[in-house]
Short mmCIF file of C-alpha atoms in Angstrom, two decimals:
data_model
loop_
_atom_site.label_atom_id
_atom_site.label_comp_id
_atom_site.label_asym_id
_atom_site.label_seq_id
_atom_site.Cartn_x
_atom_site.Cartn_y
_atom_site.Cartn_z
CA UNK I 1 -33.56 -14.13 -54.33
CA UNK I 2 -34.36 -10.48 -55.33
CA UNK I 3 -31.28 -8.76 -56.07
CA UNK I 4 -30.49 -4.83 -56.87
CA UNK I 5 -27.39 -3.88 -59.05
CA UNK I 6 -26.06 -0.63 -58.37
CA UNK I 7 -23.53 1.26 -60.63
CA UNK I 8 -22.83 4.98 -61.04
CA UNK I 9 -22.76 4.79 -64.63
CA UNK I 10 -24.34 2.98 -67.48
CA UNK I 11 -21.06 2.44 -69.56
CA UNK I 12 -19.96 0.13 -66.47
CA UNK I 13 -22.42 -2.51 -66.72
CA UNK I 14 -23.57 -2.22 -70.42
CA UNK I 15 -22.06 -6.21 -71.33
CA UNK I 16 -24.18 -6.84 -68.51
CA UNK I 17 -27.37 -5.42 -69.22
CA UNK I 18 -27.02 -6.62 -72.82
CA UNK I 19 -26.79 -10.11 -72.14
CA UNK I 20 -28.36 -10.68 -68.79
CA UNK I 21 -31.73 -12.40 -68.84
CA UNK I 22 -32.84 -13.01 -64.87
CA UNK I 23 -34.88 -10.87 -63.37
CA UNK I 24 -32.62 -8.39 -61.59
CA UNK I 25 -32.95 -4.95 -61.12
CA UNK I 26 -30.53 -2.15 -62.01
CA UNK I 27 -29.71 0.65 -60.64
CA UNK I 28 -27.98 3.59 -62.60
CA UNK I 29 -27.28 6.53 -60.01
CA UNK I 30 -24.82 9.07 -61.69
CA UNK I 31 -21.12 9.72 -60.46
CA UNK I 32 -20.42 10.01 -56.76
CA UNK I 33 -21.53 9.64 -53.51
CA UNK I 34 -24.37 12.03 -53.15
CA UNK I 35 -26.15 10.85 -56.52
CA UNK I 36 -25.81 7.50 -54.97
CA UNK I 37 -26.75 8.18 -51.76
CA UNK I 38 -30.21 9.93 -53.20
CA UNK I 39 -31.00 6.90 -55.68
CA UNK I 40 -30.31 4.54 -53.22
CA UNK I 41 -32.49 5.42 -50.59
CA UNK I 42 -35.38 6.04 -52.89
CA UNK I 43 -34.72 2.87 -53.84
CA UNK I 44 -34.36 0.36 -51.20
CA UNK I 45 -37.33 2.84 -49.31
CA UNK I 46 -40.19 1.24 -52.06
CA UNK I 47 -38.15 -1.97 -52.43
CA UNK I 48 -36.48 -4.67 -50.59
CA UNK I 49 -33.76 -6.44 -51.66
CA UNK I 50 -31.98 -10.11 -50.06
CA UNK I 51 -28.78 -8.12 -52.05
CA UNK I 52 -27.27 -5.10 -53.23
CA UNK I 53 -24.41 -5.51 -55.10
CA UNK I 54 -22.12 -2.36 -55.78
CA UNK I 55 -20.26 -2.52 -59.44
CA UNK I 56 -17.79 -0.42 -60.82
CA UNK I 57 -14.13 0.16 -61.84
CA UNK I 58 -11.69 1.81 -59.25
CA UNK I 59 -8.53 3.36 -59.35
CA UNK I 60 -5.76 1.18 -57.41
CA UNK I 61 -3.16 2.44 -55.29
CA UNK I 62 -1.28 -1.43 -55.58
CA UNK I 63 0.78 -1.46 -58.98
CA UNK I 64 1.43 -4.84 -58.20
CA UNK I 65 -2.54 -5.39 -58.70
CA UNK I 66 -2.79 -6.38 -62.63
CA UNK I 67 -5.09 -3.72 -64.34
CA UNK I 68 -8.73 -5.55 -65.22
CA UNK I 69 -8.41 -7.56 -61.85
CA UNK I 70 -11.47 -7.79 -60.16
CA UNK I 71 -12.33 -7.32 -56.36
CA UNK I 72 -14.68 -7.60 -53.40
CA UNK I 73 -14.45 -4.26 -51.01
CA UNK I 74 -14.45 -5.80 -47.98
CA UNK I 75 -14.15 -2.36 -45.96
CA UNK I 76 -14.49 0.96 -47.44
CA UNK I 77 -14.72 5.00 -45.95
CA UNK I 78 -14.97 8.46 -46.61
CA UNK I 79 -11.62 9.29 -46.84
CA UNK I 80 -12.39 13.44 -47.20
CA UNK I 81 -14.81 14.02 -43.86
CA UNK I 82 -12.33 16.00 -42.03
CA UNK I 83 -10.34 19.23 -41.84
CA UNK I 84 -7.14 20.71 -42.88
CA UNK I 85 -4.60 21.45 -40.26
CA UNK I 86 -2.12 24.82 -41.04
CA UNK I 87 0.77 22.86 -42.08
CA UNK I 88 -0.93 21.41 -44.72
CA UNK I 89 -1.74 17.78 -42.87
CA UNK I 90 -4.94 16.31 -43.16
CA UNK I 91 -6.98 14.81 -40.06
CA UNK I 92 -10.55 12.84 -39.98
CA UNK I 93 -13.47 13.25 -38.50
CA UNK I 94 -13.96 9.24 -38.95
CA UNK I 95 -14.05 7.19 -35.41
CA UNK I 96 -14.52 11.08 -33.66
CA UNK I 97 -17.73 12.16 -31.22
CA UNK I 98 -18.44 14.06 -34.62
CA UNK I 99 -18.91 11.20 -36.72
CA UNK I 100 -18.88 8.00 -34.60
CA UNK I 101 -20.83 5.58 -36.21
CA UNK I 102 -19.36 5.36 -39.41
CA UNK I 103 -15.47 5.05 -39.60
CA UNK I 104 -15.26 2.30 -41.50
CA UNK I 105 -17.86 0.60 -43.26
CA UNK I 106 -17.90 -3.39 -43.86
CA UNK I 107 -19.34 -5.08 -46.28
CA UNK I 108 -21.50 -8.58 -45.54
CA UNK I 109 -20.54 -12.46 -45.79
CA UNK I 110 -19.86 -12.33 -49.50
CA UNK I 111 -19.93 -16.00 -49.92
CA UNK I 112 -23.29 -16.42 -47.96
CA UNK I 113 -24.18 -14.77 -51.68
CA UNK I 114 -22.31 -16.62 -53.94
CA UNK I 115 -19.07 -18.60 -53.22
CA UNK I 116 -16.98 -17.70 -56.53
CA UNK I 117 -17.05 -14.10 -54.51
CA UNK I 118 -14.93 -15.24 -51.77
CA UNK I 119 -12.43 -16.40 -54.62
CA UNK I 120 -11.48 -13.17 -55.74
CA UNK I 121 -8.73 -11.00 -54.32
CA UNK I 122 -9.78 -8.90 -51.20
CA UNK I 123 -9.62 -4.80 -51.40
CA UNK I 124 -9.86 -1.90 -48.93
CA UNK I 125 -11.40 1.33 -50.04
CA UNK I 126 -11.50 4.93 -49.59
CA UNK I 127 -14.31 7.32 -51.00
CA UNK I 128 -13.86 10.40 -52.35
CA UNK I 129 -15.61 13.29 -53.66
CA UNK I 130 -12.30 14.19 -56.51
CA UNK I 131 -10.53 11.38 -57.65
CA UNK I 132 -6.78 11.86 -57.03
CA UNK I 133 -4.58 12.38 -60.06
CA UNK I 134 -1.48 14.72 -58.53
CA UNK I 135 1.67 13.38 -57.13
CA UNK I 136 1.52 15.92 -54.16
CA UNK I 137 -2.04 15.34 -53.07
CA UNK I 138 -1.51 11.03 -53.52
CA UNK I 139 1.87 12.02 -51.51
CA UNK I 140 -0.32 13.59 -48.74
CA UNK I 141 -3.26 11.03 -49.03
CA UNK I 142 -0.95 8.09 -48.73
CA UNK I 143 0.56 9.98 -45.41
CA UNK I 144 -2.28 10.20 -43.81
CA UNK I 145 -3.58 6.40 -44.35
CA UNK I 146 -0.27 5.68 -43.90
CA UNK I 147 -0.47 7.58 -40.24
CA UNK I 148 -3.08 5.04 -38.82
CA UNK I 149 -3.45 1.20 -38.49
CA UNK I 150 -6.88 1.18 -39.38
CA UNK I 151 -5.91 2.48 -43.28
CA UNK I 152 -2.84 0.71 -43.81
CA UNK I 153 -4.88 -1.97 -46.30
CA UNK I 154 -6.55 0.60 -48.19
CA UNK I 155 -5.57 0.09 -52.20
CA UNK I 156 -8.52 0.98 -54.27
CA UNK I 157 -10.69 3.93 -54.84
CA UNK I 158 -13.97 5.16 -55.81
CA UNK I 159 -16.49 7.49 -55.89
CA UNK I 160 -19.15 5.76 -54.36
CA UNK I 161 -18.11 2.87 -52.63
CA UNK I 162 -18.77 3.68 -48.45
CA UNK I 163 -21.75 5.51 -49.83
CA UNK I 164 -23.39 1.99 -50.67
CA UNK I 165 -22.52 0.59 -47.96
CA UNK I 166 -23.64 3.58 -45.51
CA UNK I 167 -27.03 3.75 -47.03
CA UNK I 168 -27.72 -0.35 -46.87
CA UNK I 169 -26.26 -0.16 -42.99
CA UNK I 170 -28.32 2.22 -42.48
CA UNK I 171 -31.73 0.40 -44.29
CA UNK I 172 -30.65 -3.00 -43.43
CA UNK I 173 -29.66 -4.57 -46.64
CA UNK I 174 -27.16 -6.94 -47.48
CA UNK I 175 -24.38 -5.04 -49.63
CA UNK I 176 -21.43 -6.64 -52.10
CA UNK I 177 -19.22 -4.05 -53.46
CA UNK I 178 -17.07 -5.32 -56.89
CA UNK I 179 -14.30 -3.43 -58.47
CA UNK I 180 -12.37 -3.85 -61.35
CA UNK I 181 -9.12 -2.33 -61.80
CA UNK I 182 -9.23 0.65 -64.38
CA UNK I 183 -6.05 2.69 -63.43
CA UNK I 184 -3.58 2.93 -61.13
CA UNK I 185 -3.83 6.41 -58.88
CA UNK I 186 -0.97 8.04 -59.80
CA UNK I 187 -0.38 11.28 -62.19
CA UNK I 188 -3.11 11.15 -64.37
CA UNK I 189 -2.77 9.91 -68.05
CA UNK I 190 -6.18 8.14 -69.35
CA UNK I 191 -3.18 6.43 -71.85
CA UNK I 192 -2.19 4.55 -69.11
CA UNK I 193 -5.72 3.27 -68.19
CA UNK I 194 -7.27 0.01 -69.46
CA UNK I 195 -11.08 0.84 -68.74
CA UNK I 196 -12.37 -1.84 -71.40
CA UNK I 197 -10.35 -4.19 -69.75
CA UNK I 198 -11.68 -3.51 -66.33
CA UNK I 199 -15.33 -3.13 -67.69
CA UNK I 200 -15.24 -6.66 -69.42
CA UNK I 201 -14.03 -8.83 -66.65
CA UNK I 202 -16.38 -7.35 -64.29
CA UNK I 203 -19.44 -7.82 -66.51
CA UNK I 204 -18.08 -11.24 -67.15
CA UNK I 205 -17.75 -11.62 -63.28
CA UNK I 206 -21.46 -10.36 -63.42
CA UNK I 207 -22.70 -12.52 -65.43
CA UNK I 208 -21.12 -15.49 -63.82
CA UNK I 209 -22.66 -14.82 -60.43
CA UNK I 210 -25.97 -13.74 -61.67
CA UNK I 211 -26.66 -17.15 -64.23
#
């Protein structure tokens, strides 16, 4: 099984590449979802991979989710493709004529890839391009996920998540997306964040599914 790790930074997988030892490839793309949409399709356009598996940390919107928990993305979207309205509301482009195909994106059978996957708790995520850290713009964020059915699940969020899955959609490649819980999105105070925390259970998560 050939199998493509993608992160946006080297600092998240580091226990990882230390102690791995199988042939897998790594992918190191920089921050957000343009970097990773680049990378990525350079990528999988010389080489093809049985999976792609997405790993980082994510900011959660659940307090009740432990910080350092890990999680499979089951569904994740561009939560910023849109337009502001004049009273200050915010409404997507997702689902519209003007951007049809990709509302949300869905990740593949996770346990097809390894069964201790399907273990772990199950997340929604949104993508963005400036990760939130202001009570008014979470207040307004929350509002408008809040506003539709299709968003009420969403608790985590990244910077590249839907971008990972968008690009394998699009090149037909199997996609996993992992996150460990770094932060809660709320005001933001990096004292409040446990990033080693987060960082060493996914590795170890990694690792497990890897040997």
């Amino acid at each position: 099984m050939k199998i493509l790790i993608v992160s946006a930074t080297k600092a998240e997988i580091l226990p990882f590449l230390s102690q791995n030892k199988k042939a897998v490839d790594v992918l190191v793309t920089g921050v957000g979802m343009v970097n990773t949409v680049f990378h990525l399709t350079q990528k999988l356009l010389n080489t093809k991979y049985d999976w792609v598996i997405n790993a980082g940390v994510a900011g959660s919107f659940d307090k009740t989710i432990p910080l350092g928990t890990v999680c499979r993305v089951q569904q994740d979207f561009f939560s910023e493709i849109g337009f502001e309205n004049p009273d200050g509301t915010f409404s997507s482009f997702l689902g519209s004529s003007l951007f049809p195909e990709n509302e949300i994106l869905f990740s593949e059978n996770n346990s097809s890839f390894h069964s201790s996957i399907s273990s772990l708790p199950v997340a929604s995520g949104i993508t963005v391009n400036t990760v939130h850290g202001n009570e008014t713009s979470i207040e307004k964020l929350q509002n408008f996920l809040h506003s539709s059915d299709k968003f009420q699940n969403t608790i985590l969020e990244s910077m590249e998540g839907a971008a990972v899955f968008y690009v394998c959609q699009k090149m037909q490649a199997k996609a996993v997306q992992l996150r460990a819980v770094s932060n809660y999105v709320e005001n933001r105070d990096l004292e409040k964040w446990n990033m080693l925390l987060a960082i060493q259970n996914l590795n170890d998560f990694l690792l497990k599914i890897i040997d």
